[in-house]
PDB file of C-alpha atoms in Angstrom:
ATOM      1  CA  MET A   2     -14.352 -22.734  -4.876  1.00 66.00           C
ATOM      2  CA  ASN A   3     -13.569 -19.815  -7.221  1.00 71.00           C
ATOM      3  CA  ILE A   4     -14.546 -17.185  -4.670  1.00 76.00           C
ATOM      4  CA  LEU A   5     -12.595 -19.035  -1.970  1.00 83.00           C
ATOM      5  CA  LEU A   6      -9.384 -19.088  -4.016  1.00 81.00           C
ATOM      6  CA  LEU A   7      -9.672 -15.435  -4.971  1.00 79.00           C
ATOM      7  CA  SER A   8     -10.464 -14.449  -1.382  1.00 83.00           C
ATOM      8  CA  LEU A   9      -7.476 -16.418  -0.072  1.00 86.00           C
ATOM      9  CA  GLY A  10      -5.287 -14.618  -2.609  1.00 84.00           C
ATOM     10  CA  PHE A  11      -6.386 -11.220  -1.327  1.00 84.00           C
ATOM     11  CA  VAL A  12      -6.004 -12.417   2.277  1.00 86.00           C
ATOM     12  CA  GLY A  13      -2.417 -13.344   1.415  1.00 83.00           C
ATOM     13  CA  LEU A  14      -1.790  -9.822   0.093  1.00 82.00           C
ATOM     14  CA  VAL A  15      -3.167  -8.305   3.311  1.00 83.00           C
ATOM     15  CA  VAL A  16      -0.919 -10.602   5.365  1.00 84.00           C
ATOM     16  CA  VAL A  17       2.073  -9.483   3.271  1.00 80.00           C
ATOM     17  CA  GLY A  18       1.232  -5.813   3.757  1.00 77.00           C
ATOM     18  CA  LEU A  19       0.273  -5.730   7.414  1.00 78.00           C
ATOM     19  CA  THR A  20       2.102  -8.523   9.232  1.00 77.00           C
ATOM     20  CA  PRO A  21       5.674  -9.789   9.579  1.00 78.00           C
ATOM     21  CA  HIS A  22       4.581 -13.093   7.969  1.00 81.00           C
ATOM     22  CA  TYR A  23       5.151 -11.805   4.446  1.00 75.00           C
ATOM     23  CA  VAL A  24       6.645 -15.095   3.198  1.00 85.00           C
ATOM     24  CA  LEU A  25       3.601 -17.087   4.280  1.00 86.00           C
ATOM     25  CA  GLY A  26       1.285 -14.390   2.896  1.00 83.00           C
ATOM     26  CA  GLY A  27       3.156 -14.337  -0.407  1.00 83.00           C
ATOM     27  CA  ILE A  28       2.950 -18.105  -0.792  1.00 88.00           C
ATOM     28  CA  LEU A  29      -0.776 -18.040   0.031  1.00 86.00           C
ATOM     29  CA  ALA A  30      -1.424 -15.216  -2.461  1.00 83.00           C
ATOM     30  CA  LEU A  31       0.583 -16.750  -5.305  1.00 85.00           C
ATOM     31  CA  GLY A  32      -0.826 -20.242  -4.765  1.00 86.00           C
ATOM     32  CA  SER A  33      -4.419 -19.050  -4.539  1.00 83.00           C
ATOM     33  CA  PHE A  34      -4.248 -16.746  -7.561  1.00 81.00           C
ATOM     34  CA  ALA A  35      -2.484 -19.452  -9.591  1.00 81.00           C
ATOM     35  CA  GLY A  36      -5.178 -21.971  -8.643  1.00 81.00           C
ATOM     36  CA  TYR A  37      -7.927 -19.493  -9.509  1.00 77.00           C
ATOM     37  CA  PHE A  38      -6.604 -18.783 -12.999  1.00 78.00           C
ATOM     38  CA  LEU A  39      -5.726 -22.437 -13.702  1.00 77.00           C
ATOM     39  CA  LEU A  40      -9.261 -23.566 -12.817  1.00 76.00           C
ATOM     40  CA  ASN A  41     -11.047 -20.812 -14.716  1.00 73.00           C
ATOM     41  CA  GLY A  42      -8.677 -19.599 -17.392  1.00 65.00           C
ATOM     42  CA  SER A  43      -8.270 -20.686 -20.976  1.00 60.00           C
ATOM     43  CA  GLY A  44      -4.487 -20.637 -20.782  1.00 61.00           C
ATOM     44  CA  GLU A  45      -4.140 -17.081 -22.095  1.00 72.00           C
ATOM     45  CA  TRP A  46      -1.618 -14.792 -20.414  1.00 79.00           C
ATOM     46  CA  PHE A  47      -3.378 -11.494 -21.058  1.00 82.00           C
ATOM     47  CA  PRO A  48      -6.000 -11.786 -18.244  1.00 80.00           C
ATOM     48  CA  ILE A  49      -3.307 -12.848 -15.763  1.00 81.00           C
ATOM     49  CA  THR A  50      -1.024 -10.002 -16.843  1.00 85.00           C
ATOM     50  CA  ILE A  51      -3.607  -7.254 -16.406  1.00 85.00           C
ATOM     51  CA  PHE A  52      -4.709  -8.807 -13.088  1.00 85.00           C
ATOM     52  CA  ILE A  53      -1.113  -8.650 -11.792  1.00 84.00           C
ATOM     53  CA  LEU A  54      -0.784  -5.054 -13.048  1.00 88.00           C
ATOM     54  CA  GLY A  55      -3.982  -4.245 -11.171  1.00 84.00           C
ATOM     55  CA  ILE A  56      -2.531  -5.624  -7.932  1.00 82.00           C
ATOM     56  CA  LEU A  57       0.688  -3.653  -8.420  1.00 84.00           C
ATOM     57  CA  LEU A  58      -1.245  -0.427  -8.973  1.00 81.00           C
ATOM     58  CA  MET A  59      -3.340  -1.037  -5.841  1.00 79.00           C
ATOM     59  CA  ILE A  60      -0.113  -1.498  -3.849  1.00 75.00           C
ATOM     60  CA  LEU A  61       1.326   1.653  -5.453  1.00 77.00           C
ATOM     61  CA  GLU A  62      -1.753   3.588  -4.340  1.00 73.00           C
ATOM     62  CA  VAL A  63      -0.930   2.775  -0.713  1.00 68.00           C
ATOM     63  CA  PHE A  64       2.561   4.283  -0.918  1.00 66.00           C
ATOM     64  CA  ILE A  65       2.244   7.131  -3.404  1.00 67.00           C
ATOM     65  CA  PRO A  66      -0.478   9.741  -2.859  1.00 57.00           C
ATOM     66  CA  ASN A  67      -1.938  10.449  -6.309  1.00 56.00           C
ATOM     67  CA  PHE A  68      -5.583  11.189  -5.562  1.00 58.00           C
ATOM     68  CA  GLY A  69      -6.696   7.587  -6.175  1.00 71.00           C
ATOM     69  CA  VAL A  70      -5.690   7.359  -9.842  1.00 77.00           C
ATOM     70  CA  ALA A  71      -3.554   4.257  -9.343  1.00 75.00           C
ATOM     71  CA  GLY A  72      -6.175   2.670  -7.091  1.00 74.00           C
ATOM     72  CA  ILE A  73      -9.022   3.258  -9.552  1.00 81.00           C
ATOM     73  CA  LEU A  74      -6.979   2.021 -12.517  1.00 84.00           C
ATOM     74  CA  GLY A  75      -5.820  -0.959 -10.451  1.00 79.00           C
ATOM     75  CA  GLY A  76      -9.410  -1.873  -9.590  1.00 81.00           C
ATOM     76  CA  ILE A  77     -10.408  -1.671 -13.266  1.00 85.00           C
ATOM     77  CA  LEU A  78      -7.521  -3.948 -14.267  1.00 85.00           C
ATOM     78  CA  LEU A  79      -8.357  -6.438 -11.490  1.00 81.00           C
ATOM     79  CA  PHE A  80     -11.936  -6.598 -12.723  1.00 82.00           C
ATOM     80  CA  GLY A  81     -10.749  -6.874 -16.335  1.00 84.00           C
ATOM     81  CA  GLY A  82      -8.511  -9.832 -15.534  1.00 81.00           C
ATOM     82  CA  ILE A  83     -11.317 -11.703 -13.775  1.00 79.00           C
ATOM     83  CA  TYR A  84     -13.865 -10.693 -16.449  1.00 81.00           C
ATOM     84  CA  LEU A  85     -11.724 -12.081 -19.276  1.00 79.00           C
ATOM     85  CA  THR A  86     -11.002 -15.237 -17.281  1.00 76.00           C
ATOM     86  CA  TYR A  87     -14.734 -15.880 -16.890  1.00 68.00           C
ATOM     87  CA  ASP A  88     -15.338 -15.618 -20.648  1.00 62.00           C
ATOM     88  CA  GLN A  89     -16.695 -12.100 -20.175  1.00 66.00           C
ATOM     89  CA  ASN A  90     -19.294 -12.955 -17.537  1.00 70.00           C
ATOM     90  CA  ILE A  91     -19.934  -9.648 -15.746  1.00 80.00           C
ATOM     91  CA  GLY A  92     -22.097 -11.141 -12.993  1.00 79.00           C
ATOM     92  CA  LYS A  93     -19.614 -13.793 -11.852  1.00 78.00           C
ATOM     93  CA  SER A  94     -16.712 -11.365 -12.150  1.00 77.00           C
ATOM     94  CA  LEU A  95     -18.417  -8.756  -9.972  1.00 81.00           C
ATOM     95  CA  ILE A  96     -19.465 -11.290  -7.341  1.00 83.00           C
ATOM     96  CA  ASP A  97     -16.015 -12.876  -7.086  1.00 80.00           C
ATOM     97  CA  LEU A  98     -14.150  -9.563  -6.893  1.00 80.00           C
ATOM     98  CA  SER A  99     -16.656  -8.003  -4.476  1.00 84.00           C
ATOM     99  CA  VAL A 100     -16.593 -10.927  -2.038  1.00 86.00           C
ATOM    100  CA  ALA A 101     -12.802 -11.245  -2.164  1.00 84.00           C
ATOM    101  CA  GLY A 102     -12.373  -7.490  -1.701  1.00 82.00           C
ATOM    102  CA  LEU A 103     -14.792  -7.448   1.238  1.00 90.00           C
ATOM    103  CA  VAL A 104     -12.955 -10.306   2.955  1.00 88.00           C
ATOM    104  CA  ALA A 105      -9.618  -8.500   2.470  1.00 84.00           C
ATOM    105  CA  VAL A 106     -10.975  -5.188   3.794  1.00 85.00           C
ATOM    106  CA  ILE A 107     -12.484  -6.841   6.891  1.00 90.00           C
ATOM    107  CA  LEU A 108      -9.203  -8.648   7.624  1.00 86.00           C
ATOM    108  CA  ALA A 109      -7.205  -5.417   7.120  1.00 82.00           C
ATOM    109  CA  ILE A 110      -9.495  -3.526   9.520  1.00 86.00           C
ATOM    110  CA  VAL A 111      -9.155  -6.262  12.150  1.00 86.00           C
ATOM    111  CA  LEU A 112      -5.352  -6.296  11.825  1.00 81.00           C
ATOM    112  CA  LEU A 113      -5.083  -2.487  11.941  1.00 78.00           C
ATOM    113  CA  LYS A 114      -7.253  -2.367  15.058  1.00 81.00           C
ATOM    114  CA  ASN A 115      -4.972  -4.951  16.674  1.00 78.00           C
ATOM    115  CA  GLY A 116      -1.827  -2.884  16.261  1.00 72.00           C
ATOM    116  CA  TYR A 117      -0.568  -3.981  12.858  1.00 70.00           C
ATOM    117  CA  SER A 118       0.346  -1.295  10.344  1.00 67.00           C
ATOM    118  CA  PHE A 119       1.962  -0.690   6.987  1.00 61.00           C
ATOM    119  CA  GLY A 120       5.094  -0.007   9.007  1.00 56.00           C
ATOM    120  CA  ASN A 121       5.824  -3.708   8.551  1.00 52.00           C
ATOM    121  CA  LEU A 122       6.697  -2.855   4.958  1.00 53.00           C
ATOM    122  CA  ASN A 123       9.741  -0.890   6.067  1.00 48.00           C
ATOM    123  CA  LYS A 124      11.773  -3.132   3.813  1.00 47.00           C
ATOM    124  CA  LEU A 125      10.478  -0.985   0.963  1.00 43.00           C
ATOM    125  CA  VAL A 126      11.738   2.119   2.732  1.00 45.00           C
ATOM    126  CA  LEU A 127      15.410   2.754   3.413  1.00 44.00           C
ATOM    127  CA  GLU A 128      16.056   1.443   6.916  1.00 45.00           C
ATOM    128  CA  ASN A 129      19.768   2.218   7.226  1.00 47.00           C
ATOM    129  CA  ASN A 130      20.553   5.231   9.331  1.00 48.00           C
ATOM    130  CA  LEU A 131      22.216   7.570   6.830  1.00 48.00           C
ATOM    131  CA  ASP A 132      23.283  10.251   9.254  1.00 49.00           C
ATOM    132  CA  ARG A 133      26.568  12.064   9.775  1.00 50.00           C
ATOM    133  CA  ILE A 134      27.400  10.002  12.869  1.00 49.00           C
ATOM    134  CA  SER A 135      27.239   6.813  10.787  1.00 50.00           C
ATOM    135  CA  GLY A 136      29.731   8.268   8.343  1.00 48.00           C
ATOM    136  CA  TYR A 137      27.297   9.369   5.663  1.00 49.00           C
ATOM    137  CA  SER A 138      27.082  12.839   4.239  1.00 49.00           C
ATOM    138  CA  SER A 139      23.875  14.262   2.853  1.00 48.00           C
ATOM    139  CA  SER A 140      23.299  17.473   0.958  1.00 51.00           C
ATOM    140  CA  LYS A 141      20.135  17.982   3.009  1.00 70.00           C
ATOM    141  CA  ASP A 142      19.927  17.715   6.777  1.00 74.00           C
ATOM    142  CA  TYR A 143      16.504  18.237   8.316  1.00 84.00           C
ATOM    143  CA  SER A 144      17.473  17.638  11.950  1.00 85.00           C
ATOM    144  CA  GLU A 145      16.267  21.173  12.750  1.00 88.00           C
ATOM    145  CA  TYR A 146      12.695  19.982  12.066  1.00 90.00           C
ATOM    146  CA  LEU A 147      12.720  17.423  14.891  1.00 90.00           C
ATOM    147  CA  GLY A 148       9.735  18.170  17.153  1.00 92.00           C
ATOM    148  CA  LYS A 149       8.358  20.734  14.697  1.00 92.00           C
ATOM    149  CA  LYS A 150       4.618  20.752  13.936  1.00 93.00           C
ATOM    150  CA  GLY A 151       3.032  21.174  10.513  1.00 94.00           C
ATOM    151  CA  VAL A 152      -0.080  20.374   8.470  1.00 94.00           C
ATOM    152  CA  THR A 153      -0.413  17.727   5.765  1.00 94.00           C
ATOM    153  CA  THR A 154      -0.972  19.083   2.255  1.00 93.00           C
ATOM    154  CA  THR A 155      -1.548  15.589   0.808  1.00 91.00           C
ATOM    155  CA  THR A 156      -2.704  12.294   2.284  1.00 89.00           C
ATOM    156  CA  LEU A 157       0.244  10.375   3.793  1.00 88.00           C
ATOM    157  CA  ARG A 158       0.045   6.744   2.597  1.00 85.00           C
ATOM    158  CA  PRO A 159       2.549   6.634   4.276  1.00 84.00           C
ATOM    159  CA  THR A 160       4.511   9.134   2.133  1.00 87.00           C
ATOM    160  CA  GLY A 161       3.281  12.594   1.230  1.00 90.00           C
ATOM    161  CA  LYS A 162       3.840  16.301   1.874  1.00 92.00           C
ATOM    162  CA  VAL A 163       3.605  18.497   4.964  1.00 94.00           C
ATOM    163  CA  LYS A 164       3.788  22.278   5.218  1.00 94.00           C
ATOM    164  CA  PHE A 165       6.013  23.622   8.007  1.00 92.00           C
ATOM    165  CA  ASP A 166       5.519  27.372   8.318  1.00 88.00           C
ATOM    166  CA  ASP A 167       6.066  28.485   4.707  1.00 86.00           C
ATOM    167  CA  LYS A 168       7.979  25.422   3.529  1.00 90.00           C
ATOM    168  CA  GLU A 169       6.483  22.210   2.088  1.00 92.00           C
ATOM    169  CA  LEU A 170       8.535  19.024   2.503  1.00 91.00           C
ATOM    170  CA  ASP A 171       8.267  15.335   1.604  1.00 90.00           C
ATOM    171  CA  VAL A 172       7.675  13.241   4.724  1.00 91.00           C
ATOM    172  CA  LEU A 173       6.918   9.690   5.838  1.00 90.00           C
ATOM    173  CA  SER A 174       4.274   8.797   8.408  1.00 90.00           C
ATOM    174  CA  SER A 175       5.120   6.448  11.272  1.00 85.00           C
ATOM    175  CA  GLY A 176       3.058   3.730   9.558  1.00 81.00           C
ATOM    176  CA  GLU A 177      -0.536   4.909   9.593  1.00 84.00           C
ATOM    177  CA  GLN A 178      -2.377   6.699   6.823  1.00 88.00           C
ATOM    178  CA  ILE A 179      -2.863  10.372   7.694  1.00 90.00           C
ATOM    179  CA  GLU A 180      -5.485  12.408   5.879  1.00 91.00           C
ATOM    180  CA  PHE A 181      -5.073  15.759   4.123  1.00 91.00           C
ATOM    181  CA  ASP A 182      -5.076  18.912   6.304  1.00 93.00           C
ATOM    182  CA  THR A 183      -4.188  17.033   9.504  1.00 92.00           C
ATOM    183  CA  PRO A 184      -1.800  18.477  12.139  1.00 94.00           C
ATOM    184  CA  VAL A 185       1.347  16.354  12.495  1.00 94.00           C
ATOM    185  CA  GLU A 186       4.589  16.442  14.461  1.00 94.00           C
ATOM    186  CA  VAL A 187       8.083  15.378  13.420  1.00 93.00           C
ATOM    187  CA  ILE A 188       9.139  12.490  15.677  1.00 92.00           C
ATOM    188  CA  LYS A 189      12.296  11.369  13.893  1.00 90.00           C
ATOM    189  CA  VAL A 190      14.764  12.719  11.339  1.00 89.00           C
ATOM    190  CA  GLU A 191      17.279  10.522   9.520  1.00 84.00           C
ATOM    191  CA  GLY A 192      19.273  12.701   7.151  1.00 76.00           C
ATOM    192  CA  SER A 193      16.761  13.812   4.542  1.00 79.00           C
ATOM    193  CA  LYS A 194      14.057  11.411   5.784  1.00 87.00           C
ATOM    194  CA  ILE A 195      11.433  13.117   7.975  1.00 91.00           C
ATOM    195  CA  ILE A 196       9.079  10.872   9.943  1.00 91.00           C
ATOM    196  CA  VAL A 197       5.874  12.341  11.376  1.00 93.00           C
ATOM    197  CA  ARG A 198       2.877  11.263  13.424  1.00 92.00           C
ATOM    198  CA  ARG A 199      -0.605  12.632  13.863  1.00 91.00           C
ATOM    199  CA  VAL A 200      -0.845  15.241  16.628  1.00 86.00           C
TER     200      VAL A 200
END
């Protein structure tokens, strides 16, 4: 039952991140995590707090390329929250987190292969078209980069940096994660927002 609840919580997070059904995924994640900690916890807030911080850092790792620091710290905090909930039982904590993580990874792979992407989280990225035609004025206009090719200097998750000739700029991928030192092409420019895809 414990593994099931934790796995359903991680499934809910994957649904939030990769599908348009973020409300359903959010309800599933919150309900499952709440059930998990109510069944196993001693009523203390500290394990729940560090578990939530761990989730937030894992999400941050997806959007901000920082060489895995947030992801590693997030994983440690997730484990710490479960470990403290289980009265410091390393074996049960490792099993629960490993199984739940494996289920989430498998689901994410299946969804990504079926056309879903982190592009569904565009609500976290400015969607309004802030261009001159729409009446907005920006100090930086990168329209000249439309169609230009460059090479990534960081991993795009989906944000990161790309070098165009001798200039390095902040860019946003079209939804997929693009690895370091990968050729990309600018497919859309919205004011100072440069969107690229893998060449």
